[in-house]
XYZ file of C-alpha atoms in Angstrom:
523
model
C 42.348 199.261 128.548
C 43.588 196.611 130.729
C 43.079 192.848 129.829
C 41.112 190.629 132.216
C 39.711 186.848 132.144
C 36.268 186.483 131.824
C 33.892 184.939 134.301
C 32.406 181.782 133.002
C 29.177 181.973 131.365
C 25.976 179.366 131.855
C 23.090 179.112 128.870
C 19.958 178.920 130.144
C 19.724 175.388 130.553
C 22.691 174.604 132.707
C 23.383 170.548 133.690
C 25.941 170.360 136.534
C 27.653 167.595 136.679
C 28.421 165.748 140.476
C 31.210 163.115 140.547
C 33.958 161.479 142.715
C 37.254 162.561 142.331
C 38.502 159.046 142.921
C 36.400 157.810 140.109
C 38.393 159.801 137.679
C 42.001 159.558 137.024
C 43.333 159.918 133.878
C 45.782 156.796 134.359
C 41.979 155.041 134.311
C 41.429 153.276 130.925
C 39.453 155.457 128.897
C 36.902 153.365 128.757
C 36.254 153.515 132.878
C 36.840 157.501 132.622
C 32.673 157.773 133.169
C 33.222 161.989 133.470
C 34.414 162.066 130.240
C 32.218 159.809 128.355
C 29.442 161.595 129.396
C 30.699 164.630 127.972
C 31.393 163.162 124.322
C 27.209 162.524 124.177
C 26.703 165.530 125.513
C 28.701 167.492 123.228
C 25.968 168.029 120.483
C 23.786 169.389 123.086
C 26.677 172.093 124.530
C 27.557 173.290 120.944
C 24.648 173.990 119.578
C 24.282 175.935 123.066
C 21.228 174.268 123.905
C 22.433 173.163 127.471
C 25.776 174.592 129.690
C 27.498 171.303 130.557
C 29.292 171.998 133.699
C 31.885 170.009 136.393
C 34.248 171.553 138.378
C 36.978 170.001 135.878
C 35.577 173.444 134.028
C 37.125 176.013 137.253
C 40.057 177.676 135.775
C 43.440 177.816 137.921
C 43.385 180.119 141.293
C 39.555 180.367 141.063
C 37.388 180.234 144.375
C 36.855 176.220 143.609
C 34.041 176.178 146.740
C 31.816 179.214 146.259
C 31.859 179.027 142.328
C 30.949 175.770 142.659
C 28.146 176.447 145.353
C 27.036 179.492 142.411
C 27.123 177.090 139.892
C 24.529 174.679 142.241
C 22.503 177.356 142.717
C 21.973 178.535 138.629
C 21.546 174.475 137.894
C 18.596 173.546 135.698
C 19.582 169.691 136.166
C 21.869 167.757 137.111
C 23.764 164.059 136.771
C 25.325 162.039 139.233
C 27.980 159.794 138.808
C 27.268 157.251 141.434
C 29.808 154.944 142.914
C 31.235 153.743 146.107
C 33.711 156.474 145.922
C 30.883 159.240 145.355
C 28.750 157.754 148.285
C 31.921 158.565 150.567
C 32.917 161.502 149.581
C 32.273 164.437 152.377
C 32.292 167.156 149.923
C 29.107 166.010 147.789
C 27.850 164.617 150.983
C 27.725 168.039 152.712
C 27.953 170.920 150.029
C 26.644 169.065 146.649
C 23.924 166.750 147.197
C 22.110 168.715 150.081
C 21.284 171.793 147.273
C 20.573 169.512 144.473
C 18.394 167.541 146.944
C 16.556 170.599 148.086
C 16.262 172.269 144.432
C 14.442 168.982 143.364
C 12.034 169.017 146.735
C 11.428 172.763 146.003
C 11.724 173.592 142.035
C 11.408 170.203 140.207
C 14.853 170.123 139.636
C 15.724 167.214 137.343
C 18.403 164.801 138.685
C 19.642 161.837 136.839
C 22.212 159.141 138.735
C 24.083 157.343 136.248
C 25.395 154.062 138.353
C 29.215 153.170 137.453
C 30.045 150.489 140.402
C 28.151 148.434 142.546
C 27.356 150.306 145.385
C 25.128 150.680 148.340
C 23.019 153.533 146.537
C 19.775 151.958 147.102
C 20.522 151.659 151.103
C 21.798 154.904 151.489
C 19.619 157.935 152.716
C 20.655 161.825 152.254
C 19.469 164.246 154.398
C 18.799 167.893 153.347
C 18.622 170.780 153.517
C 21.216 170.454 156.059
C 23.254 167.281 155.418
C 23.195 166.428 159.197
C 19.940 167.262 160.726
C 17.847 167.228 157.620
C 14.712 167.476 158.243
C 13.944 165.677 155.017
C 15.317 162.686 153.920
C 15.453 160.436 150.483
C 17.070 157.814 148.574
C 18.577 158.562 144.874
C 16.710 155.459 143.609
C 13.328 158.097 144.209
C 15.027 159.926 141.091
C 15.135 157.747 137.606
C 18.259 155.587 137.072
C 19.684 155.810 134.329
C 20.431 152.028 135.073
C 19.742 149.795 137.669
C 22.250 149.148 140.554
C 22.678 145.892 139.769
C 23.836 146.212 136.569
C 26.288 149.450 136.698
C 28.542 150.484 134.085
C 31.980 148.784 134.881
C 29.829 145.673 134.455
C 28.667 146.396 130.487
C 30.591 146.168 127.587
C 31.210 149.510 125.589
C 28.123 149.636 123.538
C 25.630 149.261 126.242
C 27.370 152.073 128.384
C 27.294 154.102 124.897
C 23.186 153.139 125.171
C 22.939 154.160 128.464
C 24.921 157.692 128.050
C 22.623 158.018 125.114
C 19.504 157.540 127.145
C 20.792 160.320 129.456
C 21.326 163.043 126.525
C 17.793 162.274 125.153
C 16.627 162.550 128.650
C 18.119 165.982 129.080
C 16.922 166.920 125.257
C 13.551 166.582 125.907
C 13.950 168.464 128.977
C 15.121 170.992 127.211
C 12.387 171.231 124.853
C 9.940 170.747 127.178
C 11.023 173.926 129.316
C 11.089 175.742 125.465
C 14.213 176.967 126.122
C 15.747 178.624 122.920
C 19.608 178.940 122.325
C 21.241 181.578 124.131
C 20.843 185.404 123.580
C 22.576 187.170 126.355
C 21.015 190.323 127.227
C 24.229 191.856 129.026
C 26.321 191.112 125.549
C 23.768 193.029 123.246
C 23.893 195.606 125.655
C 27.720 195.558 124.905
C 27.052 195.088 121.289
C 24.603 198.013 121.075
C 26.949 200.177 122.606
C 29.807 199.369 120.519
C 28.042 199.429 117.428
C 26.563 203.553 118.277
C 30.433 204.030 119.566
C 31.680 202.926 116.067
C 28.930 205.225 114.381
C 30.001 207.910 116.344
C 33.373 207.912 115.173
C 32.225 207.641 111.535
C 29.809 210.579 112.141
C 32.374 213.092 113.822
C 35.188 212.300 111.166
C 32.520 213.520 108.400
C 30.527 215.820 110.178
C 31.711 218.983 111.551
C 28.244 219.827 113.504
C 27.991 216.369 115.145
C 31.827 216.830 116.219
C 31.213 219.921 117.767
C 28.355 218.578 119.849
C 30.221 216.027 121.441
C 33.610 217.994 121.928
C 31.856 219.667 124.992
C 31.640 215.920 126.416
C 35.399 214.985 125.391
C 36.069 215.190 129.078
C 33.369 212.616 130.446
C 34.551 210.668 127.469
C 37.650 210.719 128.364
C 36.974 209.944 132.525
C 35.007 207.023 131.852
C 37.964 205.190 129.890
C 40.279 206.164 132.821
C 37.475 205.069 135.335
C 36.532 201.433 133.729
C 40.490 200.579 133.958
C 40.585 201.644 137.919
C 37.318 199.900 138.692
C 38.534 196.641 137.435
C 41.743 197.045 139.128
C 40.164 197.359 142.420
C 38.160 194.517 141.281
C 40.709 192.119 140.382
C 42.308 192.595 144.347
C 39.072 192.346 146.064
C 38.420 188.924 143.957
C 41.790 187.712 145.089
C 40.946 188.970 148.640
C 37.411 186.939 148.930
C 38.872 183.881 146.991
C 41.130 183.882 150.309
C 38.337 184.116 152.548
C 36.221 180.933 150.754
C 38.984 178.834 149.923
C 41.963 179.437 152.654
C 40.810 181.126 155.580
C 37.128 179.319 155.834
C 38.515 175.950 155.451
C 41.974 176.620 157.931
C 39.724 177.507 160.296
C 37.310 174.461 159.570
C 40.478 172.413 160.689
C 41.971 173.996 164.021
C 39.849 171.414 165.716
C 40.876 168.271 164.268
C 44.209 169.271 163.560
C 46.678 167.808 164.444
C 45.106 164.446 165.831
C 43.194 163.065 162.580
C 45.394 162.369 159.918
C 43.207 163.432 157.241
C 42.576 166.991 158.097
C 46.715 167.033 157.197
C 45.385 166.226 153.915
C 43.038 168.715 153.738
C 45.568 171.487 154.767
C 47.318 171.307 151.307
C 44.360 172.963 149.469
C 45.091 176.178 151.710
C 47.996 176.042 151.452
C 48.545 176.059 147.716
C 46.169 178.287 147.672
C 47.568 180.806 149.380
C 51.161 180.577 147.546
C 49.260 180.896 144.571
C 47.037 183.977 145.899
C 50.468 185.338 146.979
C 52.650 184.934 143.988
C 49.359 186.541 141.685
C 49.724 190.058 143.777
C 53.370 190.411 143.810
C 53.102 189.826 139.274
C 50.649 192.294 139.934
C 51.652 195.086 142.173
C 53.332 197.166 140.186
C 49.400 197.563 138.872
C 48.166 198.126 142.636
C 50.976 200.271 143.155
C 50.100 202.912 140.384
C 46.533 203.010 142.178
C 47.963 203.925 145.262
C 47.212 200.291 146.964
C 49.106 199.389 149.684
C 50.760 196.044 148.759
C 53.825 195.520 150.913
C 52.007 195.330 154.661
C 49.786 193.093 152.380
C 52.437 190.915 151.219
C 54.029 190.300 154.522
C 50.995 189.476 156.456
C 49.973 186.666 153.426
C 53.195 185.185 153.479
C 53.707 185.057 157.590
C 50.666 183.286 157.334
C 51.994 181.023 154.632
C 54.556 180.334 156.919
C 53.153 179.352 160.066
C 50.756 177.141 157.948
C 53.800 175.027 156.925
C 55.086 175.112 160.237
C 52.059 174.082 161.759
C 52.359 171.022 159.067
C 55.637 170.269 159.911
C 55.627 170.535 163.825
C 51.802 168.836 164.207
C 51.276 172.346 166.044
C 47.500 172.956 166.501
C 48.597 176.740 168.035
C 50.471 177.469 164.833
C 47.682 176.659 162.694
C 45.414 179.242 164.802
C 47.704 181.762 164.383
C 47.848 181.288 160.547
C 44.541 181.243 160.663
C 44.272 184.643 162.857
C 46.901 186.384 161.095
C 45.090 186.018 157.921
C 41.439 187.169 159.324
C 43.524 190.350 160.325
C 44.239 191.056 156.937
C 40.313 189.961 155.675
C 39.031 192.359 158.590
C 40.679 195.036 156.712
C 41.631 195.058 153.078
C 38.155 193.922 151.500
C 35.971 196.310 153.413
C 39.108 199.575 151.980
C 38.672 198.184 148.199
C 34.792 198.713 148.656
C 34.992 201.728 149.424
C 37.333 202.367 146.708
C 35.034 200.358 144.159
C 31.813 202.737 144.991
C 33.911 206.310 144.936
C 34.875 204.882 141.554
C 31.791 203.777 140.446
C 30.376 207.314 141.787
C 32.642 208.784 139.317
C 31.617 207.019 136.804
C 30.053 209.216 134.428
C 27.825 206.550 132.153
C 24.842 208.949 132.714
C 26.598 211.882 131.139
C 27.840 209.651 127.796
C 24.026 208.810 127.704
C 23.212 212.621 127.938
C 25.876 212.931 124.912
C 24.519 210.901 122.997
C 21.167 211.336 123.248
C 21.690 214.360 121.126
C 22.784 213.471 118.395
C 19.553 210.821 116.739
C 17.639 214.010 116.013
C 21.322 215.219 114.412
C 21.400 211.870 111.957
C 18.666 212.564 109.545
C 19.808 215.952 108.690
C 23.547 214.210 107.819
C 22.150 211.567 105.876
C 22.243 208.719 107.736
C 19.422 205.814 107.229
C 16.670 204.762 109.500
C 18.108 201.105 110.462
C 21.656 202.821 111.608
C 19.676 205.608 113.066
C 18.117 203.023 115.179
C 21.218 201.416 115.980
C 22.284 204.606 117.509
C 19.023 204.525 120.134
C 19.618 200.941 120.874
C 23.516 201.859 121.704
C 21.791 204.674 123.989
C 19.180 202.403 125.755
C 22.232 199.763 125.915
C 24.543 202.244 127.355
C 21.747 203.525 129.983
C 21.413 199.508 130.960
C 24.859 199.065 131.444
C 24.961 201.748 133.858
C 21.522 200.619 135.894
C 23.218 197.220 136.528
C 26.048 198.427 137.580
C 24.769 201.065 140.437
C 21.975 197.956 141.523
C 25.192 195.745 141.692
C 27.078 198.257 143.581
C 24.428 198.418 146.304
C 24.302 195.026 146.358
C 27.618 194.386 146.873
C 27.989 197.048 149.653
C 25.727 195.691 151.654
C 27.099 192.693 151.357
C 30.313 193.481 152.566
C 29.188 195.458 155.608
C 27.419 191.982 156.826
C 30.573 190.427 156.193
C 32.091 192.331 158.047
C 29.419 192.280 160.699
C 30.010 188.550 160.685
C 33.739 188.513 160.847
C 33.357 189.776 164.443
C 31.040 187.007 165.510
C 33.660 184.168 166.880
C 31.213 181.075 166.774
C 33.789 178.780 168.831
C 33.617 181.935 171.946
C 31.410 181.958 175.002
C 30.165 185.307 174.185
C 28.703 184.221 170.712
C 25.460 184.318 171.936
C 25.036 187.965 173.641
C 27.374 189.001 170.395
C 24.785 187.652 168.163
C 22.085 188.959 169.620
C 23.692 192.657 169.990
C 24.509 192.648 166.101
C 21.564 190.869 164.671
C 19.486 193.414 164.479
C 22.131 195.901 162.383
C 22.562 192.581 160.442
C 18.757 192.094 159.553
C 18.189 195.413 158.272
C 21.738 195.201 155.982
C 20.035 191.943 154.306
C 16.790 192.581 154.671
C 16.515 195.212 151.888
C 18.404 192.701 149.349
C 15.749 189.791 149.906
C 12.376 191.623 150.285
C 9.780 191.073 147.795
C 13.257 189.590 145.401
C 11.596 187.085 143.701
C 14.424 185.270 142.819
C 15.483 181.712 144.233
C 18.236 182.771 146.185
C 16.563 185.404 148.082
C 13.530 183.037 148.936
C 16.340 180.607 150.338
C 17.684 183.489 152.494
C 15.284 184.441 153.374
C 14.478 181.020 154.677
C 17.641 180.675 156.578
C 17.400 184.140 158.441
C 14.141 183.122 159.975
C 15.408 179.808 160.730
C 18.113 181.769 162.952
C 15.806 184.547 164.050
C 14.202 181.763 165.475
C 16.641 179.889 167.503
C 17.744 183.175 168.827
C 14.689 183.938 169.958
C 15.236 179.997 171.630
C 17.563 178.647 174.306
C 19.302 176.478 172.120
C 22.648 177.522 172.120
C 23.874 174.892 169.941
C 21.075 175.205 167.384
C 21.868 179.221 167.342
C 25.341 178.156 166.167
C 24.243 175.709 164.014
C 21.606 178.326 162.209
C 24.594 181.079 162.187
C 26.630 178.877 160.004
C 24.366 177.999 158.012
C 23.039 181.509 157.230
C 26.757 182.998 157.130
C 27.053 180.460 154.294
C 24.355 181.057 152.471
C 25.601 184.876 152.838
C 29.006 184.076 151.543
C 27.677 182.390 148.747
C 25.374 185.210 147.385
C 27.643 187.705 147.845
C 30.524 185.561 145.655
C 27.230 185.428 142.760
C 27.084 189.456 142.777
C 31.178 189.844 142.580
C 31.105 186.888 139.486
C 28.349 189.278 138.317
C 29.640 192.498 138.789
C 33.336 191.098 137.416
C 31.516 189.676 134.330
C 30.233 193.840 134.026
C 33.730 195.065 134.584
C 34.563 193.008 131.747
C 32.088 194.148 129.400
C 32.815 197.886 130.291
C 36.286 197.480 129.269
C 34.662 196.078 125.721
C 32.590 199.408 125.416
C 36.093 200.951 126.592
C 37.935 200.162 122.804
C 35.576 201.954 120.639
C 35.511 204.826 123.042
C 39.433 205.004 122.959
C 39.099 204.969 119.187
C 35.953 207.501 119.566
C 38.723 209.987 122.073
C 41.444 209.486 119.740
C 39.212 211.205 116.593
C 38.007 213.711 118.555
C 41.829 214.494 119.903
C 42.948 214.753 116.209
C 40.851 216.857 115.375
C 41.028 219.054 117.646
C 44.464 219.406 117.804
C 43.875 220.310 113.695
């Protein structure tokens, strides 16, 4: 079995952290490092796994920085802000941070807690949301309980009363947690795992001492055997589809974002370097890889070239102050999007087609009536059902995932076609919206969880304007719903990676299990 990083985890009760980069520079005496100080009190809490403490400090190298953060937003039970002149300016909380915190405390209760480091105008300043621009709601953070008034921020205390006040804040988010009853974590999706692994190991203990129970399962040696080979190939495709949308979200999305301030304001020059590194990086992560692709008959060379043309005109676009190189960095990689992503679906639901989880769950469901008449006790006997009924829950998630997903990328794809910036948007929209209704439709529907209520939120909002003569509110409603989309649909591929990933763990007992049963029957 192949090796792959896990996705990152939240308990529960999961406190996202918002906070200006500026404010936090590790040159910064340690004292005025506010980020960090925070953590140390909050430390107890995140070890004894009462609360998820999370920042984007916490995204590991090459990740998709904007949508796990946006998926991170969206699983929040609280949050604390870390408020400053620099966090007041900053465009990014302005437009993708505060706006779903704001909107998660008008609609679920969400706690938020501003912790005031410099004097600052955070009393004067208003935040729309939902939408950052247009609201319709507004509010001030001094609605929310400071954690200490304006006037008196931290910079302006000496190092036991910022201690008291970071203090406060944990006890605040304590009795939060207590109040909600949440318990520390048990993960359902890891004692699935567990379960399995535990029946697995069994198994192989029963077939090297029984000759009856070895017998029964040689007639499954093949479906053994295919599901080992299929977990590795699923992943595979996986891992290049991940790559593929983490170019999308965090290259593609936020080139294009530019083309119309480049090359005139300085800053979006600034903003161009994120891409850019981006990309190298995304580029120098399949060529370590394709000899993997390679053996999975993926085309990787076409793949390779396209990337780093891109790459290219990018820099040259940097270098030259050339708007027209820029768009055709930017349309060389949609090219490769409008292709590649949609091919490794496919290839991820033949696979997963394959996948023969139902027949392991048909081999093992044999054998518990088997175990008395070998000996074995009740509480391992039971062990055995739970690996079934973990094994049979492993394989549900996966096929609801898979669906999921599926649809997902056939609106993306629906999407990709829709040029927002073209005078034909409008007729465009309006000739695809209805295929584009029924592909989300089905995934919302009577889903009562938060995201789909939010969805479905946004797709009336740009039902609608459609229906309207707005042009400019269509367009406004489109982005704002193809957002939302993109977000979701980077939740089910964290999920459905985190699955991969716990497959492969059920994959080492069953390469153990094969390796018994190919002894012995090559005795």
């Amino acid at each position: 079995m192949t090796g792959n990083t896990v996705a990152p985890k939240l308990s529960p009760y999961s406190i996202f952290i918002s906070y200006a980069h500026k404010d936090y520079d590790e040159r910064m005496d340690e004292s005025k490092r506010w980020h960090e100080q925070l953590l140390v009190h909050l430390a107890i809490l995140a070890r004894q796994n009462q609360v998820c403490v999370w920042s984007d400090k916490d995204i590991p190298l090459g990740e998709n920085w904007h949508a796990l953060i946006q998926a991170t937003l969206s699983a929040a039970k609280a949050a604390v802000l870390i408020v400053g002149p620099e966090f007041l300016r900053s465009d990014y909380i302005m437009k993708y941070e505060l706006p779903v915190l704001l909107q998660k405390a008008h609609e679920e209760a969400l706690p938020i807690v501003p912790i005031v480091v410099r004097f600052c105008t955070v009393g004067e300043t208003v935040f729309n949301y939902p939408d950052p621009q247009h609201g319709p709601h507004q509010t001030s953070l001094t609605t929310f309980q400071l954690a200490n008034p304006p006037d008196k921020p931290l910079n302006s205390m000496q190092q036991f009363e910022q201690d008291r006040v970071f203090l406060k804040v944990a006890q605040h988010l304590l009795g939060l947690v207590g109040s909600n009853g949440v318990k520390p974590n048990v993960d359902a999706p890891e004692s699935q795992v567990q379960a399995v692994n535990n029946a697995l190991n069994l198994l192989r203990t029963l077939i090297r001492e029984n000759a009856e129970v070895r017998d029964a399962l040689r007639i499954f040696h093949t479906d053994f055997e295919a599901t080992s080979a299929q977990v590795d190939l699923l992943s595979t495709y996986k891992d290049l589809h991940d790559l593929l949308h983490t170019l999308q979200f965090q290259c593609c999305d936020l080139m294009a974002a530019e083309l119309p301030h480049f090359p005139q304001d300085d800053d979006s020059r600034d903003r161009l370097i994120s891409p850019e590194l981006t990309l190298q990086q995304t580029i120098d992560a399949i060529r370590e890889q394709q000899p993997r692709w390679t053996e999975v008959n993926i085309e990787t060379e076409w793949l390779l070239a396209q990337l780093e043309m891109s790459l290219a005109k990018l820099q040259e676009s940097l270098v030259a102050s050339d708007r027209g190189l820029l768009s055709r960095a930017v349309s060389i990689l949609s090219r490769v999007l409008n292709r590649y992503p949609a091919q490794l679906n496919a290839r991820l639901l033949e696979v997963a087609r394959g996948l023969r989880l139902a027949r392991l769950v048909s081999a093992m469901t044999d054998i518990p009536r088997r175990l008395g008449e070998v000996g074995v006790g009740e509480t391992e006997a039971q062990q055995f059902v739970d690996g079934i009924s973990g094994l049979a829950g492993l394989d549900v998630r996966l096929r609801e995932l898979l669906y999921e997903h599926d649809h997902w990328q056939m609106a993306d794809g629906e999407m990709r076609l829709l040029q927002v910036s073209s005078d034909d948007f409008f007729e465009d929209l309006r000739a695809s919206w209805p295929g584009l209704t029924v592909l989300t439709k089905v995934l919302y529907h009577e889903n009562p969880k938060p995201w789909a209520a939010r969805f479905k939120a946004d797709s009336e909002r740009l039902d609608a304007a459609i229906a309207g003569t707005s042009i400019s509110a269509v367009r406004e409603c489109f982005r704002r719903y193809r957002r939302a989309a993109g977000i979701r649909f980077f939740e089910v591929d964290v999920e459905l990676k985190r699955l991969c990933n716990e497959l492969q763990q059920v994959g080492a007992p069953l390469d153990r299990l094969l390796s018994v049963l190919d002894r012995d029957g090559k005795g």
